[in-house]
XYZ file of C-alpha atoms in Angstrom:
256
model
C -17.685 -26.177 44.698
C -21.365 -25.603 43.967
C -22.855 -27.385 41.033
C -22.446 -25.624 37.643
C -25.719 -24.954 35.927
C -26.012 -26.463 32.455
C -25.802 -23.321 30.538
C -22.497 -22.434 32.299
C -20.907 -25.785 31.772
C -18.031 -25.828 29.307
C -19.048 -26.760 25.761
C -17.139 -29.166 23.566
C -15.651 -26.188 21.734
C -14.555 -24.591 24.961
C -13.040 -27.887 26.290
C -11.025 -28.049 23.162
C -10.025 -24.332 23.258
C -8.805 -24.549 26.838
C -7.378 -28.036 26.720
C -3.833 -27.042 27.250
C -4.759 -25.413 30.496
C -7.104 -28.190 31.695
C -4.143 -30.592 31.143
C -2.045 -28.770 33.728
C -1.327 -30.454 37.032
C -3.266 -28.367 39.554
C -5.693 -26.852 37.068
C -8.769 -28.916 36.065
C -12.184 -28.521 34.560
C -13.563 -27.192 37.752
C -10.884 -24.375 37.729
C -11.796 -23.662 34.084
C -15.521 -23.570 34.962
C -14.743 -21.043 37.777
C -13.084 -18.772 35.083
C -16.178 -19.047 33.004
C -18.379 -17.897 35.989
C -16.104 -14.913 36.720
C -16.781 -11.296 36.073
C -13.814 -8.855 35.915
C -13.528 -5.190 35.314
C -10.365 -3.765 33.746
C -9.764 -0.040 34.428
C -7.567 1.365 31.699
C -7.104 -0.097 28.195
C -3.661 1.159 27.482
C -0.310 -0.664 27.537
C -1.330 -2.886 30.551
C -4.975 -3.189 29.809
C -4.523 -4.326 26.284
C -2.444 -7.368 27.022
C -4.169 -8.140 30.322
C -7.619 -8.227 28.631
C -6.374 -10.377 25.754
C -4.767 -12.912 28.057
C -7.824 -13.163 30.234
C -10.101 -13.507 27.159
C -7.826 -16.254 25.736
C -7.860 -18.101 29.146
C -11.620 -18.125 29.330
C -12.746 -15.520 31.838
C -16.533 -15.323 31.460
C -17.213 -11.637 31.362
C -14.802 -8.705 30.878
C -15.847 -5.062 31.371
C -13.411 -2.500 29.837
C -13.428 1.082 31.163
C -11.403 3.837 29.406
C -12.532 7.201 28.037
C -9.445 7.721 25.886
C -9.129 7.397 22.076
C -6.201 5.799 20.207
C -3.233 7.984 19.294
C -0.179 7.276 17.242
C 2.199 7.160 20.324
C 0.018 4.325 21.898
C 1.022 1.869 19.046
C 4.598 1.511 20.494
C 3.287 -0.615 23.294
C -0.550 -1.092 23.100
C -0.699 -4.286 21.239
C -4.361 -4.393 20.517
C -4.235 -1.380 18.174
C -3.149 -0.572 14.694
C -2.831 2.614 12.670
C -6.310 2.007 11.257
C -7.766 2.351 14.786
C -6.391 5.901 15.337
C -9.117 8.156 16.784
C -11.465 5.408 17.871
C -12.230 4.644 21.530
C -9.698 2.245 23.111
C -12.339 0.326 24.960
C -14.461 -0.213 21.869
C -11.573 -1.472 19.711
C -10.216 -3.671 22.390
C -13.675 -5.089 22.965
C -14.065 -5.910 19.270
C -10.728 -7.674 19.254
C -11.475 -9.799 22.341
C -14.793 -10.897 20.716
C -12.848 -11.920 17.621
C -10.311 -13.819 19.719
C -12.833 -15.656 21.896
C -16.482 -15.593 21.016
C -17.350 -17.576 24.179
C -16.382 -14.462 26.384
C -18.830 -11.676 27.066
C -17.263 -8.244 26.740
C -18.691 -4.856 27.639
C -16.898 -1.523 26.815
C -17.448 1.684 28.782
C -16.119 4.817 26.986
C -16.200 6.799 30.129
C -13.798 7.641 32.941
C -14.275 5.998 36.286
C -15.769 8.587 38.584
C -17.126 8.915 42.105
C -20.600 8.923 40.528
C -20.325 5.663 38.587
C -17.666 3.680 40.464
C -20.109 1.761 42.741
C -22.364 0.724 39.845
C -19.422 -0.427 37.716
C -17.446 -2.227 40.457
C -19.932 -3.707 43.011
C -20.872 -6.880 41.092
C -17.372 -7.771 39.972
C -15.483 -10.755 41.183
C -12.142 -8.977 40.635
C -11.133 -5.483 39.565
C -7.889 -5.108 37.554
C -6.364 -1.606 37.680
C -3.905 -0.750 34.832
C -4.431 3.077 34.608
C -1.758 5.686 34.610
C -3.416 8.350 36.795
C -3.026 8.510 40.462
C -6.412 9.996 41.062
C -8.170 7.128 39.289
C -5.947 4.556 41.043
C -6.868 5.896 44.424
C -10.635 5.983 43.369
C -10.412 2.235 42.238
C -8.725 1.387 45.586
C -11.235 3.284 47.648
C -14.158 1.874 45.865
C -12.945 -1.621 46.134
C -12.280 -1.174 49.866
C -15.770 0.182 50.421
C -17.531 -2.546 48.335
C -15.235 -5.362 49.535
C -14.260 -6.290 45.962
C -10.725 -7.777 45.347
C -8.315 -5.576 43.376
C -5.162 -6.308 41.463
C -3.371 -3.096 40.647
C -0.504 -2.910 38.183
C 1.580 0.081 37.065
C 4.516 0.640 34.609
C 6.714 3.486 33.936
C 10.103 3.630 32.211
C 11.850 0.285 32.918
C 9.903 -0.280 36.205
C 6.623 -1.878 37.247
C 4.606 -2.555 40.414
C 1.913 -5.132 41.256
C -0.143 -5.699 44.410
C -3.399 -7.282 45.564
C -6.119 -5.893 47.875
C -8.442 -8.661 49.236
C -10.712 -8.680 52.271
C -9.159 -6.826 55.250
C -5.696 -6.672 53.675
C -3.634 -3.543 53.433
C -4.816 -1.246 50.620
C -3.007 0.914 47.960
C -3.308 3.989 50.176
C -1.390 2.103 53.125
C 1.494 1.696 50.656
C 1.250 5.129 48.925
C -0.510 7.749 51.054
C -2.371 10.106 48.780
C -0.679 13.135 50.177
C 2.693 11.777 48.973
C 1.626 11.105 45.490
C 0.530 14.548 44.017
C 3.017 14.416 41.055
C 0.813 13.468 38.111
C 3.844 13.892 35.780
C 4.777 10.221 36.550
C 2.874 8.995 33.478
C 4.065 7.259 30.293
C 3.011 10.404 28.238
C 5.415 12.519 30.326
C 8.190 10.205 31.590
C 8.492 7.522 28.810
C 8.115 3.821 28.958
C 9.876 0.957 27.215
C 7.575 -1.010 24.953
C 8.025 -4.281 26.939
C 7.506 -2.880 30.499
C 3.694 -2.625 30.585
C 3.440 -5.964 28.763
C 5.594 -7.601 31.438
C 3.432 -6.224 34.186
C 0.189 -7.156 32.281
C 1.290 -10.672 31.938
C 2.132 -10.902 35.738
C -1.193 -9.303 36.576
C -3.135 -11.715 34.254
C -1.261 -14.642 35.695
C -2.081 -13.700 39.293
C -5.711 -13.054 38.176
C -5.976 -16.622 36.825
C -4.579 -18.057 39.986
C -7.055 -16.198 42.048
C -10.161 -16.754 39.866
C -9.515 -20.330 39.006
C -7.731 -21.662 42.138
C -8.349 -19.097 44.848
C -4.622 -18.460 45.215
C -3.390 -14.978 46.405
C 0.480 -14.909 46.374
C 0.511 -11.126 46.467
C -1.979 -10.563 49.401
C 0.005 -8.460 51.839
C 2.941 -8.519 49.335
C 4.123 -5.971 46.847
C 5.956 -6.899 43.737
C 8.586 -4.566 42.180
C 9.960 -5.211 38.663
C 13.272 -3.499 37.636
C 13.440 -4.216 33.880
C 16.749 -2.305 33.283
C 18.576 -4.732 35.614
C 16.142 -7.633 35.018
C 15.409 -7.998 38.741
C 12.301 -8.639 40.723
C 11.581 -8.163 44.417
C 8.606 -9.040 46.510
C 8.204 -6.995 49.688
C 5.822 -7.698 52.586
C 3.797 -4.870 54.103
C 1.163 -4.335 56.706
C -1.888 -2.129 57.052
C -1.302 1.552 58.017
C -3.213 1.979 61.241
C -3.795 5.636 60.190
C -4.839 4.857 56.631
C -7.786 7.131 55.754
C -9.231 4.581 53.416
C -9.185 0.978 54.846
C -9.253 1.998 58.505
C -12.233 4.220 57.915
C -14.675 1.509 56.794
């Protein structure tokens, strides 16, 4: 690993804060310093994004950019742990950013109260070390995937609906989200929490798994879900990991 510049070395306060992680066999000060050097972008500050962002902030990821155009509604409070009734009507990204700064003042947080679009995706994604997708709209999910493929930025994408969740990683020349789910087969936007329902714990389980994988990648360079797809069945408390390959006809990753 390259030498860490003095201003990016862990302070005494940070060493104390992250001491339980640094004590782990297989995780050391260098892994923690790699976290501090990392920039991540979270697309969606709802059920998945809230817990994901908090876990990464507590763990010591250096900079977190939050992207979400939505404001907080009463129905969000059932599963979106960062928010309270006093936050109703405020932007999710702003309130979540405020909470993260309170939790860990050593982490830099930026909030973007706008939707990810074809116009701003490159500027928001191109300098990230990892993009974390937790949105509930297929169109945005495909845009995130397409942008990460184009810019060669690693992506961890998680979703949750009902009792079920999914998680996969795009990295380098691996298969992309469109290989798994061709866009022409995913036109039903009704498959969202607002329309289909979701158990309070489902997005939080998926957020924890996504955060765990992110820490393994950022701190240790591990990618257990590269070319693999995790399926969580919360109703029957079962988990499966399926291997998959690139689609030779994929319009996204085969076109670059």
